[in-house]
Amino acid sequence: MTLLKVDNISKSFNTLQVLQNVTLDVQPGERHVIIGPNGAGKTTLFNCITGQLPLNSGAVFLEDVEISKLPPNKLVHLGMARTFQKNNLFGDLTVKENLHLALTALKPYRYQLFKPLSNYSDLKKETEELIEQWQISDRQNVKVDNLSYGEQRLLEVLLALASKPKILLLDEPTSGMSPAETAQTSEMIQKLPRSVALLVIEHDMDVVFAIADRITVIHHGEVILSGTPEEVRNDDTVRQIYFGGGAKAHA
Amino acid sequence: MKNNLFIILILIISVSGLPFLLSGFGVDLATEIYIMAIFAMSLGLLMGFAGMVSLGHAAFFAIGAYTVAILGQFINNVYILILSAIIIAGLIALLTGSLFIRTSNFYFLMITLAFGQLLYALAWQLENWTGGADGMRVSATLDFGFGEIASPLAIYYLMGIAFIFVYILLKLFVNSPAGRIIKGIMENPSRMAALGYEVRVYKLLVYSLAGALAGFAGSLYGYFNMFVSPDLTYWKFSGEVMIMVIFGGVGTLIGPVLGAGLFIILQNFISSYTERWQLILGAILVLLVLVGKGGIIHWFGYFKEKFIIRKGTKNVETSKPIEEEREVIT
């Protein structure tokens, strides 16, 4: 069964057509990477899939259930989580407290009013598991504002992972990172279990080819090509988009 | 946790011990401070833990006070009256809040202000029920089933107990899952939605809770003052309680309590010397906001950092003092 199906969606802001009849799908466990030049509409596509923006036409299905009109918070409960291009964290809280907030979202006691959060042992346990798994125990009590940029990007992913999603949408996980941090993040993404499918927007081609099972190229809001990394690497149109029309004139 | 118990212990000791140090007038003043402290804590919860700055919070206080005054003419039962004050204030907060929370920042401030003024106009106009501009006497008596509580000292202890009860209740609330989530929503609502939270449900929850608590404070005030007037829902009163919160420290529970105490003491103290007490109070507010480091409560943290923590913490990680300080002040 197809996990995520984006069916022919379009989105415009006033007269500006940002997405035009975009169709793509993600299979369970698949690593699907979306590439395309700046302004191609990649983040808008994410915002449309995750309910941050309403669609003009088309529909989105998660496990054959239409989710196009659901708000972002409902989607988390259906198994879809996302990260943001710009770090979107709780800067005043510690790493641990950030994880607590992320983990509580799916707990039945999230409406519990008068019992201390610290009394819930399952929450404590799951937090520790995450901290251990990603080896951040030495940073767990540090205020997020005091983390390095790369560490914040990692936490961004961990918060989304906390809901144990079936599909995780990563919006430029390596944006603004140093080469070393980028390599680390790429490695981390490859380490994610296959129980979670990934839909990733990425600019760094090393990262793209390291993680992708399939690549979809978007240009001016339209899908140009969707195929294996090999197909995309050898495609002329893609080369033109990335190396510009000038190359074609000379060729 | 140790810090919490320590604060609660201090509160219990001061509430039970104060009457031995105070004159009759002092006891009266302290009683009023406890009631205002409950009111200020309810606004402090909204402002400091949910980021919702309301300039119409007195409306719920007035609803509580008028409930005791109006219903008290027909039913003289303190349990029913206080409970209905809480429920009516909470329900009205729930109903109006479901509209108000769709706005934020200035718009929220303006719409709550307008709501308070609307009730003010109503209290003024519905003369047959509310006594209009003349206000009305509270005829209900404080009788919990073992004789009327009439002596100032007994009323003092009653309000003191109510105050400590509300403090503990709120302390539990802000550390509960829902309380933490509400604070997360204040910091970053879009991320909280992306994590799976119903942002509006939580905002409505905290707004209704704050409204119900303000109603509780208002009902106590009705019994204490024996008289209610439309001024209780005027925007100036909402502004005063906001000043109490800012005096004491936004983002803490004990801050608004200290702010309420300081405000009422200053008000009484200065006004016994000059009619222009508001001028002096205003100047103090300006000074506090400019150099006060965010309210009285933060002086304690500052003091602790400067003189107590400093000694043994030379080699401690930078993250440590931040955490400790936060524990003190929340």
XYZ file of C-alpha atoms in Angstrom:
581
model
C 0.000 0.000 0.000
C 1.188 3.492 -0.798
C 1.936 5.336 2.420
C 1.630 8.904 1.195
C -0.035 9.906 -2.018
C 0.020 13.467 -3.280
C -2.561 13.569 -6.036
C -2.422 16.354 -8.585
C -2.252 19.263 -6.143
C -2.030 22.931 -7.095
C -1.415 25.960 -4.955
C -1.266 29.632 -5.815
C -0.742 32.769 -3.790
C -2.982 35.333 -5.480
C -1.750 35.319 -9.059
C 1.485 33.490 -8.352
C 1.181 29.819 -9.252
C 3.534 28.030 -6.844
C 2.547 24.398 -7.335
C 1.038 23.026 -10.513
C -0.524 19.562 -10.646
C 2.109 17.980 -8.438
C 1.773 14.238 -8.030
C 4.092 12.023 -6.052
C 3.968 9.099 -3.691
C 5.998 7.609 -0.875
C 6.084 3.889 -0.119
C 6.467 2.555 3.436
C 10.070 2.868 4.573
C 11.125 4.623 1.382
C 13.636 7.499 1.319
C 12.222 9.946 -1.143
C 14.173 13.141 -1.755
C 12.792 16.267 -3.382
C 15.267 18.518 -5.125
C 14.899 21.652 -7.174
C 16.291 25.165 -7.405
C 15.394 27.883 -4.886
C 11.812 29.029 -5.266
C 10.732 25.821 -6.989
C 7.947 25.393 -4.424
C 9.439 22.622 -2.303
C 8.642 24.064 1.099
C 5.188 25.113 -0.110
C 4.645 21.496 -1.113
C 5.561 20.445 2.434
C 3.242 23.031 3.920
C 0.424 21.768 1.701
C 1.032 18.142 2.622
C 1.171 18.831 6.365
C -1.923 21.028 6.454
C -0.191 24.341 7.125
C -1.597 25.700 3.853
C -4.941 24.941 2.201
C -4.862 23.461 -1.307
C -6.418 25.048 -4.375
C -7.059 21.692 -5.969
C -6.012 18.077 -5.735
C -5.805 15.911 -2.629
C -3.338 14.284 -0.249
C -3.818 10.759 1.119
C -2.097 9.082 4.027
C -2.680 5.333 3.895
C -5.678 5.939 1.605
C -7.272 8.381 4.061
C -7.708 11.862 2.671
C -5.838 14.336 4.854
C -5.979 17.439 2.659
C -8.324 19.314 4.949
C -6.910 18.236 8.314
C -4.962 20.685 10.522
C -1.279 19.923 11.282
C -1.902 18.642 14.812
C -4.341 15.958 13.590
C -1.777 14.621 11.119
C 0.682 13.892 13.906
C -1.862 11.545 15.426
C -2.217 9.796 12.059
C 1.528 9.207 11.859
C 2.987 12.143 9.975
C 5.627 14.432 11.467
C 7.745 17.201 10.011
C 10.734 19.384 10.730
C 11.224 22.973 9.676
C 13.719 24.638 7.418
C 14.408 27.206 10.099
C 14.922 25.791 13.583
C 11.587 25.868 15.343
C 12.373 24.885 18.915
C 11.741 25.948 22.499
C 14.851 28.017 23.099
C 14.178 28.762 26.738
C 13.842 25.121 27.694
C 16.491 22.451 28.014
C 16.970 19.638 25.515
C 15.239 17.258 27.888
C 12.268 19.575 28.377
C 11.955 19.950 24.610
C 11.800 16.186 24.282
C 9.234 16.003 27.084
C 6.983 18.379 25.180
C 7.358 16.384 21.991
C 6.728 13.056 23.689
C 3.685 14.195 25.673
C 1.822 15.111 22.479
C 0.507 11.589 21.959
C -0.024 10.679 25.604
C -3.533 10.292 26.966
C -2.499 12.416 29.947
C -1.788 15.486 27.846
C -4.951 17.007 29.319
C -4.049 16.077 32.892
C -4.253 19.273 34.938
C -2.967 18.725 38.435
C -0.449 15.901 38.463
C 3.206 16.835 37.984
C 4.670 15.927 34.612
C 7.698 14.517 36.387
C 5.533 11.747 37.890
C 5.047 9.956 34.593
C 7.663 7.251 34.432
C 6.920 6.189 30.837
C 7.708 9.712 29.703
C 10.954 9.685 31.631
C 11.897 6.335 30.165
C 11.162 7.278 26.559
C 13.088 10.529 26.953
C 16.086 8.650 28.263
C 15.856 6.166 25.408
C 15.918 8.954 22.829
C 18.777 10.673 24.601
C 20.762 7.473 24.772
C 19.996 6.399 21.222
C 21.240 9.697 19.800
C 24.072 10.068 22.292
C 23.210 13.504 23.592
C 23.251 12.695 27.305
C 25.966 15.266 27.982
C 23.773 17.984 26.443
C 20.410 17.006 27.881
C 20.284 19.729 30.542
C 21.570 22.524 28.342
C 19.212 25.297 27.342
C 18.424 24.938 23.635
C 19.462 28.543 22.928
C 22.957 27.582 24.103
C 23.304 24.635 21.720
C 25.359 24.879 18.566
C 23.446 25.299 15.338
C 24.134 21.740 14.269
C 22.917 20.379 17.597
C 19.738 22.396 17.240
C 19.164 20.913 13.778
C 19.540 17.448 15.271
C 17.055 18.265 18.027
C 14.675 19.524 15.360
C 14.652 16.005 13.901
C 14.406 14.328 17.309
C 11.293 16.325 18.216
C 9.610 15.103 15.046
C 10.771 11.535 15.657
C 9.297 11.554 19.156
C 5.796 10.871 17.872
C 7.078 7.651 16.230
C 5.751 8.689 12.815
C 5.219 6.389 9.846
C 6.422 9.171 7.627
C 8.764 11.988 8.493
C 9.094 15.102 6.354
C 12.503 16.729 6.680
C 12.768 20.260 5.314
C 16.431 20.862 4.461
C 17.919 19.041 7.436
C 21.431 20.261 6.595
C 20.695 23.902 5.740
C 23.278 26.264 7.173
C 25.497 23.478 8.463
C 29.251 23.200 8.260
C 30.589 20.384 6.018
C 31.408 18.287 9.083
C 27.950 18.760 10.549
C 26.397 17.991 7.174
C 28.244 14.691 6.982
C 27.142 13.880 10.510
C 23.513 14.665 9.744
C 23.626 12.639 6.554
C 24.908 9.713 8.565
C 22.208 10.210 11.147
C 19.456 10.221 8.503
C 20.830 6.995 7.075
C 20.692 5.491 10.548
C 16.953 6.169 10.936
C 15.022 2.895 11.092
C 13.226 1.698 7.966
C 9.976 1.661 9.944
C 9.764 5.336 9.154
C 9.526 6.578 5.582
C 11.276 9.831 4.754
C 10.310 12.643 2.443
C 13.269 14.988 2.392
C 13.940 18.361 0.822
C 17.687 18.717 0.357
C 20.135 20.901 -1.536
C 23.418 19.196 -0.778
C 23.869 16.656 -3.608
C 26.228 14.458 -1.573
C 23.529 14.072 1.041
C 20.844 13.563 -1.600
C 22.657 10.705 -3.289
C 23.709 9.194 0.026
C 20.185 8.798 1.339
C 17.796 8.686 -1.611
C 15.967 5.620 -2.898
C 14.069 7.856 -5.232
C 14.412 11.485 -6.270
C 11.728 13.863 -7.477
C 12.834 17.039 -9.239
C 10.614 20.088 -8.961
C 11.044 23.188 -11.060
C 8.688 26.176 -11.234
C 6.139 24.262 -9.187
C 6.014 21.272 -11.517
C 7.406 17.787 -11.246
C 10.065 17.485 -13.946
C 11.167 13.984 -13.197
C 10.800 11.282 -10.608
C 13.150 8.331 -10.631
C 16.090 6.508 -9.143
C 19.224 8.487 -8.249
C 20.894 7.027 -11.327
C 18.136 8.194 -13.669
C 18.174 11.659 -12.197
C 21.944 11.926 -12.365
C 21.918 11.164 -16.096
C 18.916 13.241 -17.063
C 19.563 16.142 -19.446
C 16.692 18.344 -18.290
C 17.881 18.146 -14.699
C 21.390 19.134 -15.752
C 19.988 22.085 -17.618
C 18.023 23.254 -14.588
C 21.034 22.994 -12.342
C 23.677 24.245 -14.743
C 21.496 26.807 -16.489
C 20.328 27.425 -20.035
C 23.771 28.775 -20.977
C 25.243 25.291 -20.994
C 22.667 24.245 -23.540
C 23.561 27.115 -25.876
C 27.185 26.098 -25.845
C 26.493 22.425 -26.275
C 10.224 20.187 44.615
C 12.066 21.068 47.849
C 11.822 24.707 46.879
C 8.069 24.401 46.379
C 7.514 22.890 49.795
C 9.736 25.576 51.273
C 7.660 28.369 49.711
C 4.403 26.749 50.812
C 5.786 26.375 54.334
C 6.753 30.056 54.405
C 3.278 30.995 53.187
C 1.603 28.902 55.887
C 3.830 30.341 58.603
C 3.280 33.911 57.495
C -0.465 33.517 57.118
C -0.827 31.974 60.560
C 1.680 34.250 62.282
C 0.922 37.656 60.807
C -2.111 38.531 62.986
C 0.108 38.444 66.074
C 2.223 41.223 64.619
C -0.460 43.335 63.016
C -3.003 45.836 64.278
C -6.683 45.448 63.483
C -6.252 47.599 60.408
C -3.244 45.530 59.370
C -5.261 42.328 59.577
C -7.931 43.863 57.352
C -5.310 44.937 54.868
C -3.712 41.487 54.834
C -7.140 39.932 54.221
C -7.619 42.159 51.212
C -4.126 41.275 50.013
C -4.919 37.549 50.084
C -8.022 38.082 47.958
C -6.147 40.297 45.518
C -3.292 37.806 45.462
C -5.674 35.105 44.229
C -6.936 37.522 41.592
C -3.401 38.554 40.601
C -2.268 34.928 40.393
C -5.112 34.159 37.997
C -4.024 37.006 35.715
C -0.390 36.057 36.249
C -1.245 32.584 34.999
C -2.665 34.064 31.800
C 0.116 36.607 31.255
C 3.163 34.714 32.401
C 2.355 31.119 31.535
C 0.151 31.466 28.479
C 1.301 34.821 27.075
C -2.280 36.082 26.956
C -2.325 39.685 28.197
C -5.890 40.547 29.169
C -7.019 44.045 30.058
C -10.488 42.883 30.993
C -9.727 40.320 33.644
C -11.610 42.313 36.297
C -14.791 41.328 34.465
C -14.549 37.820 35.903
C -13.748 39.167 39.362
C -16.872 41.326 39.114
C -18.937 38.377 37.867
C -17.916 36.457 40.977
C -18.659 39.373 43.302
C -22.017 40.173 41.695
C -23.005 36.508 41.763
C -22.633 36.527 45.540
C -24.446 39.861 45.814
C -27.362 39.070 43.493
C -27.902 35.366 44.141
C -27.203 35.949 47.840
C -30.519 37.824 48.116
C -32.344 34.560 47.465
C -30.011 31.807 48.627
C -27.969 32.351 51.733
C -25.653 29.372 51.370
C -21.963 30.096 51.155
C -21.109 26.805 49.400
C -23.678 27.279 46.648
C -22.825 30.963 46.201
C -19.061 30.541 45.920
C -19.437 27.490 43.714
C -21.856 29.278 41.393
C -19.527 32.290 41.283
C -16.709 29.994 40.120
C -18.888 28.134 37.633
C -20.576 31.222 36.157
C -17.265 33.085 35.793
C -15.641 29.984 34.318
C -18.483 29.375 31.876
C -18.565 32.974 30.703
C -14.788 32.794 30.259
C -15.237 29.609 28.244
C -17.912 31.135 26.002
C -16.262 34.511 25.423
C -12.824 32.926 25.352
C -13.759 30.687 22.437
C -14.075 33.900 20.438
C -11.284 35.910 22.058
C -8.509 33.342 21.726
C -8.764 33.553 17.956
C -7.005 36.897 18.324
C -3.597 37.512 19.807
C -1.377 40.295 21.112
C -2.951 43.749 20.833
C -6.182 42.397 19.461
C -6.596 40.083 22.397
C -5.847 42.959 24.751
C -8.382 45.199 23.017
C -11.150 42.628 22.826
C -10.808 41.685 26.499
C -10.784 45.398 27.360
C -13.972 45.853 25.354
C -15.560 42.878 27.106
C -14.767 44.349 30.530
C -16.231 47.709 29.524
C -19.317 45.980 28.163
C -19.940 44.366 31.535
C -19.258 47.716 33.179
C -21.985 49.286 31.065
C -24.308 46.367 31.874
C -23.680 46.635 35.614
C -24.425 50.333 35.306
C -27.584 49.919 33.200
C -29.302 46.913 34.767
C -30.269 48.950 37.820
C -33.023 46.627 38.953
C -30.572 43.778 39.375
C -27.262 45.423 40.132
C -28.236 48.683 41.787
C -26.616 50.554 38.906
C -23.992 53.139 39.727
C -24.856 52.991 43.435
C -23.731 49.386 43.600
C -25.366 46.961 45.998
C -24.907 45.561 49.474
C -24.036 41.932 49.936
C -26.633 40.450 52.264
C -25.346 36.856 52.218
C -23.513 35.795 55.349
C -20.355 33.729 55.675
C -21.739 30.639 57.319
C -20.176 27.282 56.534
C -22.596 25.425 58.768
C -20.956 26.158 62.118
C -22.087 29.694 62.838
C -21.508 32.936 61.016
C -17.926 33.974 60.477
C -17.995 37.638 61.311
C -14.867 38.567 63.251
C -12.130 40.135 61.131
C -9.638 37.579 62.394
C -11.778 34.629 61.328
C -12.313 36.190 57.899
C -8.569 36.774 57.725
C -7.826 33.101 58.269
C -10.507 32.025 55.852
C -9.049 34.170 53.071
C -5.535 33.107 54.022
C -6.491 29.445 53.665
C -8.224 30.143 50.340
C -5.094 31.931 49.135
C -2.754 29.073 50.073
C -5.176 26.585 48.538
C -5.192 28.470 45.216
C -1.415 28.827 45.278
C -0.938 25.073 45.691
C -3.554 24.377 43.038
C -1.819 26.642 40.529
C 1.582 25.301 41.481
C 0.333 21.822 40.612
C -1.242 23.117 37.438
C 1.839 24.807 36.006
C 3.896 21.658 36.560
C 1.265 19.300 35.154
C 1.400 18.081 31.548
C -1.278 20.604 30.534
C 0.547 23.428 32.327
C 3.852 22.646 30.631
C 2.121 22.368 27.277
C 0.484 25.776 27.745
C 3.893 27.269 28.445
C 5.218 25.585 25.312
C 2.361 27.115 23.344
C 3.261 30.547 24.687
C 6.813 30.085 23.453
C 6.126 28.516 20.087
C 2.520 27.878 19.050
C 3.275 26.746 15.501
C 5.702 24.092 16.662
C 3.271 22.882 19.296
C 0.652 22.423 16.575
C 3.209 20.574 14.450
C 3.944 18.323 17.429
C 0.280 17.350 17.551
C -1.265 19.672 20.139
C -4.658 21.359 19.880
C -3.359 24.865 20.525
C -6.802 26.460 20.835
C -8.107 23.903 23.297
C -5.231 24.643 25.646
C -5.593 28.397 25.303
C -9.279 28.123 26.044
C -8.537 25.849 28.977
C -6.161 28.295 30.638
C -8.408 31.269 29.892
C -11.399 29.525 31.492
C -9.344 28.427 34.474
C -8.065 31.985 34.999
C -11.628 33.300 34.636
C -12.989 30.811 37.162
C -10.247 31.694 39.647
C -10.883 35.410 39.215
C -14.546 34.622 39.866
C -13.541 32.803 43.046
C -11.490 35.808 44.177
C -14.443 38.076 43.348
C -16.865 35.983 45.383
C -14.517 36.165 48.377
C -14.267 39.908 47.868
C -18.059 40.156 47.897
C -18.141 38.514 51.322
C -15.194 40.524 52.581
C -16.281 43.949 51.368
C -20.052 43.413 51.823
C -20.562 45.767 48.915
C -20.109 45.565 45.149
C -20.103 48.331 42.535
C -19.569 48.601 38.764
C -16.009 49.790 39.439
C -15.093 46.142 39.945
C -15.325 45.561 36.213
C -13.950 48.933 35.104
C -10.778 48.771 33.006
C -8.871 50.695 35.665
C -9.239 47.768 38.040
C -8.052 45.383 35.324
C -5.084 47.695 34.863
C -4.352 47.714 38.582
C -4.198 43.958 38.801
C -1.972 43.937 35.736
C 0.333 46.361 37.558
C 0.387 43.976 40.523
C 1.495 41.157 38.223
C 4.200 43.282 36.619
C 5.334 44.646 40.020
C 5.847 41.142 41.308
C 7.182 39.455 38.219
C 5.560 37.985 35.131
C 6.149 34.301 34.578
C 6.024 33.244 38.211
C 3.235 32.426 40.638
C 4.614 33.959 43.784
C 5.504 37.175 41.903
C 1.898 38.368 41.470
C 1.335 37.593 45.162
C 4.196 39.871 46.197
C 3.011 42.437 43.646
C -0.488 42.422 45.103
C 0.953 42.861 48.592
C 3.254 45.698 47.619
C 0.585 47.441 45.567
C -2.036 47.412 48.295
C 0.404 48.386 51.045
C 1.823 51.234 48.971
C -1.637 52.365 47.980
C -2.754 52.552 51.614
C 0.502 53.915 52.922
C 0.969 56.656 50.345
C -2.685 57.628 50.238
C -2.596 58.336 53.955
C -0.081 61.080 53.205
C -1.293 62.479 49.910
C -4.283 62.302 47.630
C -1.925 62.081 44.674
C -0.872 58.554 45.569
C -1.392 57.389 42.022
C 1.331 59.760 40.838
C 3.835 58.214 43.230
C 2.670 54.686 42.490
C 3.055 55.415 38.774
C 6.585 56.683 39.302
C 7.447 53.549 41.263
C 6.025 51.400 38.479
C 8.136 53.204 35.884
C 11.213 52.746 38.037
C 10.474 49.066 38.619
C 9.962 48.372 34.947
C 13.126 50.242 33.962
C 15.552 48.908 36.551
C 13.570 46.179 38.279
C 14.872 43.268 36.217
C 11.310 42.094 35.620
C 9.687 42.357 39.022
C 10.422 41.901 42.699
C 10.625 38.131 42.502
C 13.630 38.323 40.212
C 15.559 40.261 42.829
C 15.572 37.103 44.908
C 17.074 35.112 42.060
C 19.577 37.891 41.439
C 20.450 38.077 45.102
C 20.868 34.324 45.317
C 23.101 34.238 42.261
C 25.222 37.083 43.554
C 25.709 36.138 47.178
C 24.791 32.534 47.707
C 25.404 30.459 44.602
C 28.630 32.229 43.748
C 30.627 30.634 46.560
C 30.679 27.001 45.518
C 29.985 27.051 41.812
C 33.190 28.106 40.159
C 33.577 24.881 38.241
C 29.954 24.137 37.520
C 28.721 24.034 33.935
C 27.130 27.226 32.682
C 23.779 25.564 32.283
C 23.468 24.795 35.973
C 22.743 28.218 37.519
C 20.079 28.887 34.912
C 18.251 25.776 35.908
C 18.508 26.420 39.602
C 17.336 29.953 39.266
C 14.378 28.873 37.219
C 13.338 26.409 39.856
C 13.280 29.116 42.467
C 11.122 31.478 40.549
C 8.468 29.347 38.946
